[in-house]
PDB file of C-alpha atoms in Angstrom:
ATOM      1  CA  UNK A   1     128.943 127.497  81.797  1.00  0.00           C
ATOM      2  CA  UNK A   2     125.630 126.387  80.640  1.00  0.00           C
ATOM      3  CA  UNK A   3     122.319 128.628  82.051  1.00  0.00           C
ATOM      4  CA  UNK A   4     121.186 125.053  83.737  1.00  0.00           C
ATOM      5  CA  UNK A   5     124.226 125.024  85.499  1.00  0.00           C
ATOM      6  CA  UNK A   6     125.237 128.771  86.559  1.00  0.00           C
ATOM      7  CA  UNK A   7     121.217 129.479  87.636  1.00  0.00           C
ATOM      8  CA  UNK A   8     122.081 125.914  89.949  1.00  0.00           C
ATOM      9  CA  UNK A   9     124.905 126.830  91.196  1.00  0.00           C
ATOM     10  CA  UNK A  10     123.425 130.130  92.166  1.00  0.00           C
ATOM     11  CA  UNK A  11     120.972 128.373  94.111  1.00  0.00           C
ATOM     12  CA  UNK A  12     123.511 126.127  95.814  1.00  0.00           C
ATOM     13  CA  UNK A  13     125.500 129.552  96.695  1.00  0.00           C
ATOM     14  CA  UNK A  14     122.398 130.915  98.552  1.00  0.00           C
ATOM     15  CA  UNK A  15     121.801 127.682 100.560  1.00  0.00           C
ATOM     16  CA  UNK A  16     124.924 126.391 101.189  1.00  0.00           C
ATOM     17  CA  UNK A  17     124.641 128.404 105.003  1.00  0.00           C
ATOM     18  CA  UNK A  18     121.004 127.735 105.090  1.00  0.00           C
ATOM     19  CA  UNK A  19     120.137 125.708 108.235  1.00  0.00           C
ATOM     20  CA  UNK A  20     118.459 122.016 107.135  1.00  0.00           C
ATOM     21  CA  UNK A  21     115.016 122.157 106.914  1.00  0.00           C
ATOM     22  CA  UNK A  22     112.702 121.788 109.630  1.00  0.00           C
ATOM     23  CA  UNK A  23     110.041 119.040 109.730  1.00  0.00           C
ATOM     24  CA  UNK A  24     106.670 120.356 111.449  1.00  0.00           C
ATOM     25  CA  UNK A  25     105.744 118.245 113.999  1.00  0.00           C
ATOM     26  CA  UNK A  26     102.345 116.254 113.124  1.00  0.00           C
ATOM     27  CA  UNK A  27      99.720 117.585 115.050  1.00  0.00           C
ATOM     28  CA  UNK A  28      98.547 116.278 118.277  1.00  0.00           C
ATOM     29  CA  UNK A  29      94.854 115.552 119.123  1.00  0.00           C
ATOM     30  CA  UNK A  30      94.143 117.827 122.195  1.00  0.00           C
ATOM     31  CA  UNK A  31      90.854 117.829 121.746  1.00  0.00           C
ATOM     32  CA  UNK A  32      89.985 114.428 122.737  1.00  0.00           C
ATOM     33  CA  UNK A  33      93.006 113.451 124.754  1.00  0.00           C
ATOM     34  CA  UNK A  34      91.233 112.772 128.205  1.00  0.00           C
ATOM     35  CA  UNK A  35      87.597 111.587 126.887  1.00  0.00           C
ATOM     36  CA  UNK A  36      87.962 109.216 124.064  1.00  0.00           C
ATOM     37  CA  UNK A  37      84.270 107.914 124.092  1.00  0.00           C
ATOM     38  CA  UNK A  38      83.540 111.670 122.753  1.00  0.00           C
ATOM     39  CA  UNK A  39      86.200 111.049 119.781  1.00  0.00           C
ATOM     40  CA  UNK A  40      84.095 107.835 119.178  1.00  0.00           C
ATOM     41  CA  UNK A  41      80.632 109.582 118.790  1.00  0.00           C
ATOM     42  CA  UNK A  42      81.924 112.596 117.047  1.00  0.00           C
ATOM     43  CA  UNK A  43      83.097 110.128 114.583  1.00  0.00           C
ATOM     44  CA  UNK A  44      79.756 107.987 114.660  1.00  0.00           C
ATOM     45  CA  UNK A  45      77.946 111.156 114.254  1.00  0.00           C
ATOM     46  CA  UNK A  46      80.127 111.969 111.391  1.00  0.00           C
ATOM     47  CA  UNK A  47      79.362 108.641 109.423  1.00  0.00           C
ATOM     48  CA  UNK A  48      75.617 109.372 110.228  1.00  0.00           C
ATOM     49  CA  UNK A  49      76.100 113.086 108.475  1.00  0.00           C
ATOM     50  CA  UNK A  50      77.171 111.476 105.452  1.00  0.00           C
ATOM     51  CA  UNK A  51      74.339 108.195 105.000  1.00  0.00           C
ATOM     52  CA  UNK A  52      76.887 106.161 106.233  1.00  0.00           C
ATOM     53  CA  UNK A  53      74.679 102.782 108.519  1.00  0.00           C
ATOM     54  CA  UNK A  54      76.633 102.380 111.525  1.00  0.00           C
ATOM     55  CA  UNK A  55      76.875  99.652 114.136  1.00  0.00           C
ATOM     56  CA  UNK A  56      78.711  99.563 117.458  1.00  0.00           C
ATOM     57  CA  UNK A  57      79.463  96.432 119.197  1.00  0.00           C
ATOM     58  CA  UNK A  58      81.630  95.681 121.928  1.00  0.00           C
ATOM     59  CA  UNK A  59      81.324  91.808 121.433  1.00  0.00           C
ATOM     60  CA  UNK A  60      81.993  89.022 118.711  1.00  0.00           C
ATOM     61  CA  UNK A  61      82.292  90.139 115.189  1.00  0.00           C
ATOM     62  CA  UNK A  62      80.653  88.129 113.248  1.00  0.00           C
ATOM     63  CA  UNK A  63      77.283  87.986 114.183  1.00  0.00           C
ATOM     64  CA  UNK A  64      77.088  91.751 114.115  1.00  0.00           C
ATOM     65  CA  UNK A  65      78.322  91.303 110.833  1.00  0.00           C
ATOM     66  CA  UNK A  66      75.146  88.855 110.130  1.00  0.00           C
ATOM     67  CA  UNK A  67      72.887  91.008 111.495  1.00  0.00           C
ATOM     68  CA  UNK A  68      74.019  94.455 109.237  1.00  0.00           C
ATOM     69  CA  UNK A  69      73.765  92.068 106.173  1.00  0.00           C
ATOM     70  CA  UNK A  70      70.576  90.545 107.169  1.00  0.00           C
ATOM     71  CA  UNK A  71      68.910  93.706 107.557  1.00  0.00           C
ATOM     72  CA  UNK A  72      70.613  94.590 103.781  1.00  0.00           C
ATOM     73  CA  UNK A  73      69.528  91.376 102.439  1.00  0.00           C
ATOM     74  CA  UNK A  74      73.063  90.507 101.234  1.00  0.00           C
ATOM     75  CA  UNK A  75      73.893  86.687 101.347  1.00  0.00           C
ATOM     76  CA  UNK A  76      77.281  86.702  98.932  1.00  0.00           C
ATOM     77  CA  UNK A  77      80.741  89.162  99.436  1.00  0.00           C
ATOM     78  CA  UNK A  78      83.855  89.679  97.982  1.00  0.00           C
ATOM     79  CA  UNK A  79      86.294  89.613 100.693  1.00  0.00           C
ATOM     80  CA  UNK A  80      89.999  90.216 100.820  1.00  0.00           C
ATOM     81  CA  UNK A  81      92.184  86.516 101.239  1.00  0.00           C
ATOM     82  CA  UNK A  82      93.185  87.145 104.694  1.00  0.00           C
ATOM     83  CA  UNK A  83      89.760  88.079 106.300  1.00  0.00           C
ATOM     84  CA  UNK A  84      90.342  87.650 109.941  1.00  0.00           C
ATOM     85  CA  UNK A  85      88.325  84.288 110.884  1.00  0.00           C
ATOM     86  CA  UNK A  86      86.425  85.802 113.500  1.00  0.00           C
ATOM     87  CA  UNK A  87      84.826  88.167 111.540  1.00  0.00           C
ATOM     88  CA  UNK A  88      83.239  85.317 109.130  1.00  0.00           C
ATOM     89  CA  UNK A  89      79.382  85.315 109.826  1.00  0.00           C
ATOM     90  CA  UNK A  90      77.268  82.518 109.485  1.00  0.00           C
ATOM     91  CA  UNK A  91      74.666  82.227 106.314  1.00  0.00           C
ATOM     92  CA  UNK A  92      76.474  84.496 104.019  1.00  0.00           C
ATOM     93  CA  UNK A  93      78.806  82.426 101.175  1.00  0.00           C
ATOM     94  CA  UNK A  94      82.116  84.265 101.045  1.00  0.00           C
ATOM     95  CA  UNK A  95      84.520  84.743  98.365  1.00  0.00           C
ATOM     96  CA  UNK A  96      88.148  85.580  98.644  1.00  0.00           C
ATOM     97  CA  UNK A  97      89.223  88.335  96.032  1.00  0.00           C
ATOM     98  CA  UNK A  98      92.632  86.423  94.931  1.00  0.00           C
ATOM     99  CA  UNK A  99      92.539  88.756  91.794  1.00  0.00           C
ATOM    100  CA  UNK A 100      88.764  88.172  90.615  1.00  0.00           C
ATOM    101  CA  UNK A 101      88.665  89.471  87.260  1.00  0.00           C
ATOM    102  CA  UNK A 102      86.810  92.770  87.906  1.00  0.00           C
ATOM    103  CA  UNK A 103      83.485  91.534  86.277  1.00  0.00           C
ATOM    104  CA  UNK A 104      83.593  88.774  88.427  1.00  0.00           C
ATOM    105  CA  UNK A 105      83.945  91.373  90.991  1.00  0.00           C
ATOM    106  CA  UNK A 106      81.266  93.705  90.546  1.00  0.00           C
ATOM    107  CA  UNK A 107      79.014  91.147  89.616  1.00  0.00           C
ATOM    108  CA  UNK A 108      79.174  90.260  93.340  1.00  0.00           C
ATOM    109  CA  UNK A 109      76.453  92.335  96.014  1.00  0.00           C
ATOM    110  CA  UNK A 110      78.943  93.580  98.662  1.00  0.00           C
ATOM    111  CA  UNK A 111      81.977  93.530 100.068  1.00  0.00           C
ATOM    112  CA  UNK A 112      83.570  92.810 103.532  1.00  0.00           C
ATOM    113  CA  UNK A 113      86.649  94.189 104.996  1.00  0.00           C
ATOM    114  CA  UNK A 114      88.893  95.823 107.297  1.00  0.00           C
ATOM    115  CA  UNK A 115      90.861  99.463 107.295  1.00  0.00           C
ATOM    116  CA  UNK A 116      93.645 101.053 108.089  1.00  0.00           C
ATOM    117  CA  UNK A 117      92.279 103.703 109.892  1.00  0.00           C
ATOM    118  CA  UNK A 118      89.708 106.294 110.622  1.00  0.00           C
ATOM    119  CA  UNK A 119      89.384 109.697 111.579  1.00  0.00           C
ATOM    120  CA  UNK A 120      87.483 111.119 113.943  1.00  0.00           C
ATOM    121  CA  UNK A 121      87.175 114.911 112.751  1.00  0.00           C
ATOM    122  CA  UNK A 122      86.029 114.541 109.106  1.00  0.00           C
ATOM    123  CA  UNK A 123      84.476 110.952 109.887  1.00  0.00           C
ATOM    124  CA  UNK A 124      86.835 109.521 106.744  1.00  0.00           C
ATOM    125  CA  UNK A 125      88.222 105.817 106.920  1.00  0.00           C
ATOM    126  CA  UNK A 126      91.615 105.080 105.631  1.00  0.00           C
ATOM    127  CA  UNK A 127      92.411 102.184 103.342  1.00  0.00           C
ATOM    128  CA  UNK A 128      95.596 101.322 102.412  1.00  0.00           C
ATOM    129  CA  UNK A 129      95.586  97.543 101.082  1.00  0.00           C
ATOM    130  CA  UNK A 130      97.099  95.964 104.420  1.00  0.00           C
ATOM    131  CA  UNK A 131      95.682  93.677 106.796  1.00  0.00           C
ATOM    132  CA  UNK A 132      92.422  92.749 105.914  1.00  0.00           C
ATOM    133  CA  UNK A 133      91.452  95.413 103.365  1.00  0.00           C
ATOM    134  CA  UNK A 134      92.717  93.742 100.020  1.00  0.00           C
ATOM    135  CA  UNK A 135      92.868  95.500  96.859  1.00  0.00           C
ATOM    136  CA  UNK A 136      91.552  98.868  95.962  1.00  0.00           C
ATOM    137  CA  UNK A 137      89.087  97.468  93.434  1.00  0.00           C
ATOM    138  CA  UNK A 138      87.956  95.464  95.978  1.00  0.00           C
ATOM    139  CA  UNK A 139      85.849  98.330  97.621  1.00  0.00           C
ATOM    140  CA  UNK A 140      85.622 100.087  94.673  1.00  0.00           C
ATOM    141  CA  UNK A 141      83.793  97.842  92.370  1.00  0.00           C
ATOM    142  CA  UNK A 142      81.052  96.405  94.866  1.00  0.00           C
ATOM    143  CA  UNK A 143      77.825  97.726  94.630  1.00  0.00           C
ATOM    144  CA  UNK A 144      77.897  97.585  99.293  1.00  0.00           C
ATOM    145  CA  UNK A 145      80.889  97.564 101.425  1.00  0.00           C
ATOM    146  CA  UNK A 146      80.836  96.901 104.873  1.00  0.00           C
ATOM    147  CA  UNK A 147      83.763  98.314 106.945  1.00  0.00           C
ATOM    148  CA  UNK A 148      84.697  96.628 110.339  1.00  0.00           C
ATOM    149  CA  UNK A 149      86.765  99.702 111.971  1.00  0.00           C
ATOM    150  CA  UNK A 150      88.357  98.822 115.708  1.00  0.00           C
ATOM    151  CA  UNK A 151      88.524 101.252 118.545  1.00  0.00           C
ATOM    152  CA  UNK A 152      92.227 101.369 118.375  1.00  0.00           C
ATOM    153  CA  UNK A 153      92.208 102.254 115.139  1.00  0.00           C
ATOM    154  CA  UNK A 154      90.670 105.900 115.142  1.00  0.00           C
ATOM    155  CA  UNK A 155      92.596 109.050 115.852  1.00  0.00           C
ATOM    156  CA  UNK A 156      91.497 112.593 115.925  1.00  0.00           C
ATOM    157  CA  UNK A 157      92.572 114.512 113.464  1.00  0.00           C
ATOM    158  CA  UNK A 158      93.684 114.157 109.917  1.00  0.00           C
ATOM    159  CA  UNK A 159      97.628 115.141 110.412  1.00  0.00           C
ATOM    160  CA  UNK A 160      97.584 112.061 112.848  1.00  0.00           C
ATOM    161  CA  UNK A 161      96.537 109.721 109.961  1.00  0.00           C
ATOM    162  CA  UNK A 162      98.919 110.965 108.154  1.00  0.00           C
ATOM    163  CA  UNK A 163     101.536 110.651 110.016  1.00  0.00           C
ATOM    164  CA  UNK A 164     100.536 107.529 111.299  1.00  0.00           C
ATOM    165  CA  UNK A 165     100.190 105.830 107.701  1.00  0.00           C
ATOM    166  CA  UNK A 166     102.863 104.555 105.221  1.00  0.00           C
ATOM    167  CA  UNK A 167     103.389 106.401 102.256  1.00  0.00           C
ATOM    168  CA  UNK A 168     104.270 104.051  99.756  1.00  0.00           C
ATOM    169  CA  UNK A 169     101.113 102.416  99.911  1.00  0.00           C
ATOM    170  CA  UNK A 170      98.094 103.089  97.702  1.00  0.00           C
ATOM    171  CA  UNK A 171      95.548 105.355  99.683  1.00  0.00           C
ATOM    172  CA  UNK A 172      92.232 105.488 100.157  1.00  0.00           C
ATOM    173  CA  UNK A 173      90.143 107.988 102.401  1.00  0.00           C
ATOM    174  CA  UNK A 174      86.265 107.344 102.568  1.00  0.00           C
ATOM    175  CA  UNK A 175      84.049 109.805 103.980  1.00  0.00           C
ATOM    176  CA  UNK A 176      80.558 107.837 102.886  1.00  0.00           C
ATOM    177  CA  UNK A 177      79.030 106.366 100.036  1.00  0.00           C
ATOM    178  CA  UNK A 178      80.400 107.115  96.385  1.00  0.00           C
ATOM    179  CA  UNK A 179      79.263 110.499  95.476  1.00  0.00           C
ATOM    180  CA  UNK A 180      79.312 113.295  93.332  1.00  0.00           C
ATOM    181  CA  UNK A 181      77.580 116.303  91.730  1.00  0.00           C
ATOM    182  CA  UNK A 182      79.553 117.340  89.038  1.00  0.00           C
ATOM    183  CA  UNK A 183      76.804 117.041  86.353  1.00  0.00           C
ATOM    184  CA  UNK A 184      74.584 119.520  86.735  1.00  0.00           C
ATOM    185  CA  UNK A 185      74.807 119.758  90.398  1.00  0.00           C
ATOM    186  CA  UNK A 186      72.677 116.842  90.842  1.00  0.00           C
ATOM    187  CA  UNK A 187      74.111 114.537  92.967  1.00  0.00           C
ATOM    188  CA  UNK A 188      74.743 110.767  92.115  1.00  0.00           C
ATOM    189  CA  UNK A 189      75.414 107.956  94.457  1.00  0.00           C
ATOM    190  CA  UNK A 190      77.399 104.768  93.356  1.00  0.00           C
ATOM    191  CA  UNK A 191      79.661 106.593  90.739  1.00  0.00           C
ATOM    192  CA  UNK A 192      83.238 105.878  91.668  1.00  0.00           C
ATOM    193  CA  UNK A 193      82.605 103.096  94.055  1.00  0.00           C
ATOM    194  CA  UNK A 194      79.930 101.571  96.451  1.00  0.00           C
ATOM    195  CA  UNK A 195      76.373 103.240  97.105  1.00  0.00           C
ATOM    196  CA  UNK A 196      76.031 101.534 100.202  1.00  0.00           C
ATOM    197  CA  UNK A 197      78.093 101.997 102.547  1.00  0.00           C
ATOM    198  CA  UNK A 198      77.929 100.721 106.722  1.00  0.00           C
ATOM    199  CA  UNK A 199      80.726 100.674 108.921  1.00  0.00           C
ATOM    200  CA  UNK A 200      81.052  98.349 111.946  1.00  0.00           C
ATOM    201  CA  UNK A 201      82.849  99.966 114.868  1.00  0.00           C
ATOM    202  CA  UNK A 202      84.158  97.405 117.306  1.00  0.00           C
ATOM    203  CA  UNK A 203      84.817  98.783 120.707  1.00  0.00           C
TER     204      UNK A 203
END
């Protein structure tokens, strides 16, 4: 018997009356469960902490998302193909990423788009490339990203985005602008992705 075999069949010897495994449940938010609008500013406050612009609306999308651009003075955005047409503001020439060529890309201001989910806790949003997010270098290659996140969409902690989010899919988590301090300590906006970044929460 080859070592690769007898050391495996050791192994299988010592398990085989093992019980299976057991799967930790994910955890549960208790700390929000009976006042959600706290959830909601702890994660506001959160963006806030890390230079993140935030707006809250409770009405139309779209001409919340005029106003955050007007004030940025961005009239031209990437935006994934399947941008919800409600959240199309007036004024602002819009171009669907159907595989830009990534000059193309980051020679554009800004872009527009949806996630998968954010998290209350660590104030992080989750992208994932579904609905309304597009590609990865969509948001990375922009110089501004604006982030429409619904009420719906936020949980607590981050075992419930985990557990919430398919694996197989190519994950993002944001927790504010591109950053980093590596060189010398000094930090450096804009390195790895956008140096601007506002998020929209609807609800």
């Amino acid at each position: 018997m080859k070592g690769r075999d007898l050391i495996l069949s050791r192994v299988r010897a010592a398990i085989a009356g093992s019980p299976p495994p057991v799967t930790p449940a994910p955890a549960i938010n208790r700390v929000w469960e009976d006042d959600r609008e706290a959830m909601v500013e702890r994660f506001l406050d959160r963006l806030r902490d890390y230079n993140v612009g935030v707006t809250r609306t409770s009405g139309p999308v779209a001409p919340a998302v005029a106003g955050i651009l007007a004030g940025r003075g961005i009239d031209r955005l990437a935006v994934p193909t399947d941008l919800p047409a409600a959240w199309r503001p007036d004024g602002v020439a819009l171009v669907p990423d159907d595989n830009l060529p990534y000059g193309a890309l980051n020679a554009i201001p800004g872009a527009l788009t949806g996630a998968a989910l954010a998290i209350a806790e660590t104030g992080s949003i989750v992208l994932d490339g579904g609905a309304a997010q597009g590609r990865r270098a969509l948001t990375l290659l922009p110089d501004y990203h604006l982030c429409v996140v619904r009420t719906e969409q936020l949980v607590g902690l981050v075992p419930e985005a985990i557990a919430a989010l398919v694996p197989n899919r190519p994950i993002t988590f944001c927790s504010g602008p591109s950053a980093t301090a590596d060189i010398e300590l000094d930090r450096v906006v804009g390195v790895h992705g956008p140096r601007r970044l506002d998020v929209l929460f609807v609800g």
